[in-house]
């Protein structure tokens, strides 16, 4: 990706983060395990790097959500990579509910195996399993709770921490879910990570203007998923195309021309970003695990 000097900085203030951390810590005491949601299209960038410290080693299952939008081969690669660092992960689609059927059995047979065994020994198998959902904004926390609860609940606000009044959503299999998930701050230490999150729409387009963002996305796609561009936009790619050239090709093909024959690159940019985010460009993963 090209370097960008124009990126506006979005940051979570230290006070904000401390408050979030405290709220999460207070609720962690009440649960047996944490379900951490990340975006399968950008598993590293959508993962708060301080999660280990934040969850204080609570048993944790990672859900690679939005797997319907991600490259299936890459998702499997991420699951394997996480497993090899002793992190249990499942690919899910909280919009349709795909993959969620395995959530509880996986939890019980992996990260909660020890607890289950202990409870069985002590004749405590009737005790509920309590869970808390954690993840950055827009990653699918509310969708997961709605799916698991089987009912539509109010949208969780993107603000730090969790609600003061704790409510438990009772699920089948004697499981209870904290009604409000913990909203973690995304990682902005790395500019590339911020850009990938902006591609997915997890952070608003304020970080960069839409044209710059779309140009960066198009350059990435031309390099990693050229067929998604040629299939969708019926454009021909050339090695010399930079982001602007690609954006103009898309705009031209879609007839986004203003008076004088100039391409309306802003409209083209909005189209490209929308189509990427809704999966119309195909199943795409923005970052791959490092090869060990
Ligand atoms: P949050 O609580 O973590 O902030 O996220 P939320 O569940 O509100 O999800 C954010 C957006 O991501 C929603 O779209 C939601 O539908 C979508 N989403 C969640 N999980 C999945 C998934 O597995 N696959 C896909 N394709 N989308 C998912 P939205 O446009 O904000 O709302 P809407 O489309 O539901 O109306």
Short mmCIF file of C-alpha atoms and ligand atoms in Angstrom, two decimals:
data_model
loop_
_atom_site.label_atom_id
_atom_site.label_comp_id
_atom_site.label_asym_id
_atom_site.label_seq_id
_atom_site.Cartn_x
_atom_site.Cartn_y
_atom_site.Cartn_z
CA UNK A 1 0.00 0.00 0.00
CA UNK A 2 1.20 3.50 -0.73
CA UNK A 3 2.35 5.58 2.14
CA UNK A 4 0.00 8.33 3.06
CA UNK A 5 0.88 11.52 4.80
CA UNK A 6 -2.61 12.91 4.67
CA UNK A 7 -4.27 10.50 7.05
CA UNK A 8 -6.16 12.13 9.82
CA UNK A 9 -5.57 10.55 13.15
CA UNK A 10 -8.44 9.04 15.03
CA UNK A 11 -7.61 8.08 18.53
CA UNK A 12 -9.09 6.75 21.64
CA UNK A 13 -8.08 8.89 24.53
CA UNK A 14 -6.21 7.26 27.42
CA UNK A 15 -9.04 8.11 29.84
CA UNK A 16 -11.55 6.46 27.54
CA UNK A 17 -9.43 3.32 27.33
CA UNK A 18 -8.89 3.15 31.08
CA UNK A 19 -12.64 3.40 31.63
CA UNK A 20 -13.30 0.64 29.11
CA UNK A 21 -10.68 -1.55 30.67
CA UNK A 22 -12.21 -1.09 34.13
CA UNK A 23 -15.72 -1.82 32.90
CA UNK A 24 -14.58 -4.95 31.11
CA UNK A 25 -12.56 -6.10 34.13
CA UNK A 26 -15.59 -5.69 36.42
CA UNK A 27 -17.73 -7.84 34.13
CA UNK A 28 -15.04 -10.42 33.49
CA UNK A 29 -15.32 -11.50 37.11
CA UNK A 30 -18.86 -12.65 36.37
CA UNK A 31 -18.16 -14.86 33.38
CA UNK A 32 -16.53 -18.20 32.68
CA UNK A 33 -15.26 -17.34 29.21
CA UNK A 34 -14.90 -14.54 26.71
CA UNK A 35 -16.04 -14.77 23.12
CA UNK A 36 -13.85 -12.38 21.17
CA UNK A 37 -15.17 -11.35 17.77
CA UNK A 38 -12.83 -10.26 15.02
CA UNK A 39 -13.41 -9.57 11.33
CA UNK A 40 -12.39 -12.50 9.13
CA UNK A 41 -11.41 -10.04 6.40
CA UNK A 42 -8.83 -8.38 8.65
CA UNK A 43 -8.21 -10.65 11.64
CA UNK A 44 -5.09 -8.87 12.81
CA UNK A 45 -6.24 -5.29 12.36
CA UNK A 46 -9.62 -5.92 13.97
CA UNK A 47 -8.05 -7.56 17.01
CA UNK A 48 -7.15 -5.45 19.95
CA UNK A 49 -3.49 -6.30 20.62
CA UNK A 50 -3.93 -5.81 24.35
CA UNK A 51 -6.62 -8.45 24.57
CA UNK A 52 -4.47 -10.84 26.60
CA UNK A 53 -3.92 -8.23 29.28
CA UNK A 54 -7.51 -7.01 29.10
CA UNK A 55 -9.04 -10.44 29.56
CA UNK A 56 -6.53 -11.41 32.21
CA UNK A 57 -6.19 -14.92 30.79
CA UNK A 58 -9.89 -15.77 30.94
CA UNK A 59 -10.65 -18.76 28.72
CA UNK A 60 -11.32 -17.24 25.29
CA UNK A 61 -12.74 -18.37 21.98
CA UNK A 62 -12.13 -16.21 18.93
CA UNK A 63 -14.85 -15.91 16.30
CA UNK A 64 -13.74 -14.93 12.81
CA UNK A 65 -16.99 -13.23 11.92
CA UNK A 66 -18.23 -12.10 8.51
CA UNK A 67 -16.63 -15.20 7.04
CA UNK A 68 -19.24 -14.95 4.26
CA UNK A 69 -17.31 -11.90 3.02
CA UNK A 70 -13.81 -13.31 3.49
CA UNK A 71 -11.67 -15.52 1.29
CA UNK A 72 -12.36 -19.07 2.58
CA UNK A 73 -8.78 -20.26 2.07
CA UNK A 74 -7.44 -17.28 3.98
CA UNK A 75 -9.94 -17.84 6.80
CA UNK A 76 -8.73 -21.42 7.18
CA UNK A 77 -5.15 -20.11 7.16
CA UNK A 78 -6.03 -17.75 10.02
CA UNK A 79 -7.72 -20.50 12.02
CA UNK A 80 -4.62 -22.65 11.65
CA UNK A 81 -2.31 -19.77 12.55
CA UNK A 82 -4.35 -18.91 15.65
CA UNK A 83 -4.46 -22.57 16.67
CA UNK A 84 -0.72 -22.82 16.39
CA UNK A 85 -0.44 -19.98 18.88
CA UNK A 86 -2.87 -21.83 21.16
CA UNK A 87 -5.86 -19.66 20.35
CA UNK A 88 -9.08 -21.51 19.56
CA UNK A 89 -10.97 -19.97 16.65
CA UNK A 90 -14.14 -20.61 14.68
CA UNK A 91 -15.32 -19.08 11.41
CA UNK A 92 -18.87 -17.74 11.65
CA UNK A 93 -21.37 -15.55 9.88
CA UNK A 94 -23.49 -13.83 12.51
CA UNK A 95 -25.74 -12.33 9.88
CA UNK A 96 -27.06 -15.69 8.70
CA UNK A 97 -26.06 -17.64 11.80
CA UNK A 98 -23.78 -19.96 9.84
CA UNK A 99 -21.19 -21.66 12.04
CA UNK A 100 -22.85 -20.66 15.31
CA UNK A 101 -24.24 -24.15 15.84
CA UNK A 102 -20.73 -25.25 16.77
CA UNK A 103 -20.04 -22.44 19.20
CA UNK A 104 -21.11 -24.05 22.47
CA UNK A 105 -19.76 -27.51 21.69
CA UNK A 106 -16.43 -25.98 20.69
CA UNK A 107 -16.30 -23.85 23.82
CA UNK A 108 -17.05 -26.80 26.07
CA UNK A 109 -14.61 -29.14 24.39
CA UNK A 110 -11.73 -26.66 24.18
CA UNK A 111 -11.34 -23.54 26.28
CA UNK A 112 -13.86 -24.64 28.92
CA UNK A 113 -12.86 -28.32 28.99
CA UNK A 114 -11.09 -27.96 32.34
CA UNK A 115 -14.04 -26.16 33.94
CA UNK A 116 -16.49 -28.74 32.59
CA UNK A 117 -14.39 -31.54 34.02
CA UNK A 118 -14.13 -29.82 37.39
CA UNK A 119 -17.86 -29.22 37.50
CA UNK A 120 -18.58 -32.84 36.57
CA UNK A 121 -16.31 -34.02 39.39
CA UNK A 122 -18.01 -31.76 41.89
CA UNK A 123 -21.52 -32.60 40.77
CA UNK A 124 -21.99 -29.07 39.48
CA UNK A 125 -22.94 -29.81 35.88
CA UNK A 126 -26.16 -27.83 36.38
CA UNK A 127 -24.29 -24.54 36.92
CA UNK A 128 -24.79 -22.14 34.00
CA UNK A 129 -21.97 -21.23 31.65
CA UNK A 130 -21.66 -17.48 31.56
CA UNK A 131 -20.17 -15.68 28.60
CA UNK A 132 -19.18 -12.18 27.62
CA UNK A 133 -18.72 -10.93 24.06
CA UNK A 134 -15.82 -8.60 23.32
CA UNK A 135 -14.84 -6.83 20.13
CA UNK A 136 -14.17 -3.54 18.38
CA UNK A 137 -17.09 -1.50 16.99
CA UNK A 138 -18.98 -2.91 14.01
CA UNK A 139 -17.44 -6.33 14.15
CA UNK A 140 -20.79 -8.04 14.77
CA UNK A 141 -21.26 -8.17 18.55
CA UNK A 142 -24.94 -7.21 18.52
CA UNK A 143 -25.60 -9.55 15.60
CA UNK A 144 -24.07 -12.41 17.57
CA UNK A 145 -26.13 -11.69 20.68
CA UNK A 146 -29.30 -11.39 18.59
CA UNK A 147 -28.56 -14.64 16.81
CA UNK A 148 -27.74 -16.53 19.98
CA UNK A 149 -30.73 -15.10 21.80
CA UNK A 150 -32.98 -15.69 18.83
CA UNK A 151 -34.53 -12.25 19.13
CA UNK A 152 -33.80 -8.74 17.97
CA UNK A 153 -32.35 -6.60 20.71
CA UNK A 154 -31.41 -2.97 20.67
CA UNK A 155 -28.22 -1.98 18.93
CA UNK A 156 -25.26 -1.72 21.24
CA UNK A 157 -23.83 1.73 21.33
CA UNK A 158 -20.22 2.12 20.32
CA UNK A 159 -19.07 3.46 23.57
CA UNK A 160 -16.61 2.05 26.02
CA UNK A 161 -17.49 -0.58 28.47
CA UNK A 162 -20.75 -2.28 29.14
CA UNK A 163 -24.00 -1.20 30.76
CA UNK A 164 -24.29 -0.68 34.47
CA UNK A 165 -27.37 -2.83 34.79
CA UNK A 166 -26.28 -6.29 33.96
CA UNK A 167 -28.72 -8.49 32.18
CA UNK A 168 -28.25 -12.06 31.27
CA UNK A 169 -29.69 -13.54 28.14
CA UNK A 170 -30.60 -17.14 28.83
CA UNK A 171 -29.71 -19.47 25.99
CA UNK A 172 -30.29 -23.16 25.58
CA UNK A 173 -27.70 -25.59 26.96
CA UNK A 174 -27.75 -23.79 30.30
CA UNK A 175 -25.74 -20.88 28.94
CA UNK A 176 -26.11 -17.24 29.85
CA UNK A 177 -24.78 -14.34 27.87
CA UNK A 178 -24.08 -10.89 29.24
CA UNK A 179 -26.59 -8.78 27.34
CA UNK A 180 -24.16 -5.97 26.62
CA UNK A 181 -20.85 -6.79 25.01
CA UNK A 182 -17.55 -5.10 25.83
CA UNK A 183 -16.59 -2.62 23.16
CA UNK A 184 -12.84 -2.61 22.67
CA UNK A 185 -10.95 0.16 20.97
CA UNK A 186 -9.43 -0.74 17.63
CA UNK A 187 -5.70 -0.69 17.17
CA UNK A 188 -4.47 2.49 15.56
CA UNK A 189 -0.80 2.09 16.30
CA UNK A 190 -0.33 0.91 12.76
CA UNK A 191 -1.55 3.02 9.86
CA UNK A 192 -2.02 0.03 7.57
CA UNK A 193 -4.33 -1.55 10.15
CA UNK A 194 -6.39 1.62 10.33
CA UNK A 195 -6.70 1.69 6.55
CA UNK A 196 -7.85 -1.94 6.42
CA UNK A 197 -10.46 -1.23 9.08
CA UNK A 198 -11.59 1.75 7.04
CA UNK A 199 -11.93 -0.49 3.96
CA UNK A 200 -14.29 -2.74 5.92
CA UNK A 201 -16.28 0.23 7.21
CA UNK A 202 -15.45 -0.60 10.83
CA UNK A 203 -14.12 2.90 11.29
CA UNK A 204 -15.73 5.75 9.51
CA UNK A 205 -14.56 7.22 6.25
CA UNK A 206 -13.36 10.25 8.20
CA UNK A 207 -9.94 8.70 8.47
CA UNK A 208 -9.26 9.38 4.80
CA UNK A 209 -11.32 10.94 2.07
CA UNK A 210 -13.33 8.35 0.17
CA UNK A 211 -11.37 8.75 -3.04
CA UNK A 212 -8.01 8.08 -1.38
CA UNK A 213 -9.49 5.14 0.46
CA UNK A 214 -11.01 3.66 -2.70
CA UNK A 215 -7.76 4.17 -4.62
CA UNK A 216 -5.86 2.28 -1.96
CA UNK A 217 -8.44 -0.50 -2.00
CA UNK A 218 -8.31 -0.74 -5.80
CA UNK A 219 -4.50 -0.94 -5.76
CA UNK A 220 -4.69 -3.74 -3.22
CA UNK A 221 -7.33 -5.60 -5.22
CA UNK A 222 -5.40 -5.22 -8.49
CA UNK A 223 -2.43 -6.86 -6.77
CA UNK A 224 -4.17 -9.56 -4.73
CA UNK A 225 -7.60 -10.16 -6.27
CA UNK A 226 -7.36 -8.86 -9.87
CA UNK A 227 -10.19 -11.09 -11.03
CA UNK A 228 -12.62 -9.50 -8.64
CA UNK A 229 -12.06 -6.22 -10.49
CA UNK A 230 -12.17 -7.62 -13.99
CA UNK A 231 -15.27 -9.71 -13.23
CA UNK A 232 -17.19 -6.95 -11.51
CA UNK A 233 -16.24 -3.90 -13.54
CA UNK A 234 -15.26 -5.49 -16.86
CA UNK A 235 -12.14 -3.35 -16.95
CA UNK A 236 -8.75 -4.28 -18.29
CA UNK A 237 -5.89 -4.01 -15.86
CA UNK A 238 -2.43 -2.85 -16.75
CA UNK A 239 0.67 -3.11 -14.60
CA UNK A 240 1.12 0.62 -14.76
CA UNK A 241 -2.31 1.38 -13.29
CA UNK A 242 -2.14 3.30 -10.07
CA UNK A 243 -5.12 3.77 -7.75
CA UNK A 244 -6.36 6.83 -9.61
CA UNK A 245 -6.16 5.11 -13.00
CA UNK A 246 -8.17 2.20 -11.62
CA UNK A 247 -10.75 4.50 -10.07
CA UNK A 248 -11.13 6.34 -13.37
CA UNK A 249 -11.55 3.06 -15.25
CA UNK A 250 -14.33 2.00 -12.87
CA UNK A 251 -16.03 5.41 -13.12
CA UNK A 252 -15.81 5.41 -16.90
CA UNK A 253 -17.19 1.91 -17.19
CA UNK A 254 -20.10 2.83 -14.94
CA UNK A 255 -20.82 6.02 -16.90
CA UNK A 256 -19.97 8.27 -13.96
CA UNK A 257 -19.04 11.24 -16.06
CA UNK A 258 -19.63 14.89 -15.28
CA UNK A 259 -20.00 17.69 -17.81
CA UNK A 260 -16.88 18.13 -19.85
CA UNK A 261 -16.26 14.40 -19.88
CA UNK A 262 -14.43 14.26 -16.57
CA UNK A 263 -14.90 11.13 -14.43
CA UNK A 264 -16.79 11.60 -11.20
CA UNK A 265 -14.20 9.85 -9.07
CA UNK A 266 -16.07 10.55 -5.84
CA UNK A 267 -19.11 8.61 -7.02
CA UNK A 268 -16.87 5.86 -8.33
CA UNK A 269 -15.09 5.70 -4.97
CA UNK A 270 -18.33 5.41 -3.02
CA UNK A 271 -19.45 2.63 -5.38
CA UNK A 272 -16.21 0.67 -5.00
CA UNK A 273 -16.26 0.91 -1.20
CA UNK A 274 -19.95 -0.01 -0.98
CA UNK A 275 -19.52 -2.95 -3.31
CA UNK A 276 -16.49 -4.23 -1.46
CA UNK A 277 -18.26 -3.95 1.91
CA UNK A 278 -21.36 -5.73 0.75
CA UNK A 279 -19.42 -8.58 -0.84
CA UNK A 280 -20.25 -7.72 -4.44
CA UNK A 281 -16.57 -7.85 -5.32
CA UNK A 282 -16.35 -11.39 -4.02
CA UNK A 283 -14.89 -12.94 -0.91
CA UNK A 284 -11.80 -10.99 -0.05
CA UNK A 285 -9.33 -11.06 2.84
CA UNK A 286 -7.18 -8.00 3.38
CA UNK A 287 -4.34 -9.54 5.36
CA UNK A 288 -2.84 -12.98 5.66
CA UNK A 289 -1.14 -14.60 8.63
CA UNK A 290 2.63 -14.37 8.61
CA UNK A 291 4.24 -17.59 7.50
CA UNK A 292 6.16 -19.19 10.29
P1 LIG B 1 -21.32 -4.34 16.66
O1 LIG B 1 -22.43 -4.70 17.59
O2 LIG B 1 -20.07 -5.09 16.95
O3 LIG B 1 -21.06 -2.88 16.54
O4 LIG B 1 -21.74 -4.84 15.19
P2 LIG B 1 -23.18 -5.20 14.57
O5 LIG B 1 -23.66 -6.50 15.09
O6 LIG B 1 -24.07 -4.03 14.70
O7 LIG B 1 -22.78 -5.41 13.06
C1 LIG B 1 -22.27 -4.35 12.24
C2 LIG B 1 -22.67 -4.60 10.80
O8 LIG B 1 -22.09 -5.82 10.35
C3 LIG B 1 -24.19 -4.75 10.60
O9 LIG B 1 -24.49 -4.25 9.31
C4 LIG B 1 -24.36 -6.27 10.58
O10 LIG B 1 -25.52 -6.68 9.88
C5 LIG B 1 -23.11 -6.68 9.84
N1 LIG B 1 -22.70 -8.06 10.15
C6 LIG B 1 -22.54 -8.63 11.37
N2 LIG B 1 -22.13 -9.89 11.25
C7 LIG B 1 -22.05 -10.15 9.93
C8 LIG B 1 -21.66 -11.30 9.15
O11 LIG B 1 -21.28 -12.36 9.67
N3 LIG B 1 -21.69 -11.15 7.79
C9 LIG B 1 -22.06 -10.00 7.19
N4 LIG B 1 -22.07 -9.97 5.86
N5 LIG B 1 -22.43 -8.90 7.89
C10 LIG B 1 -22.41 -8.98 9.22
P3 LIG B 1 -25.20 -2.89 9.08
O12 LIG B 1 -25.07 -2.57 7.65
O13 LIG B 1 -24.70 -1.91 10.09
O14 LIG B 1 -26.66 -3.19 9.45
P4 LIG B 1 -27.67 -4.21 8.75
O15 LIG B 1 -27.12 -4.64 7.44
O16 LIG B 1 -27.79 -5.36 9.70
O17 LIG B 1 -28.92 -3.41 8.66
#
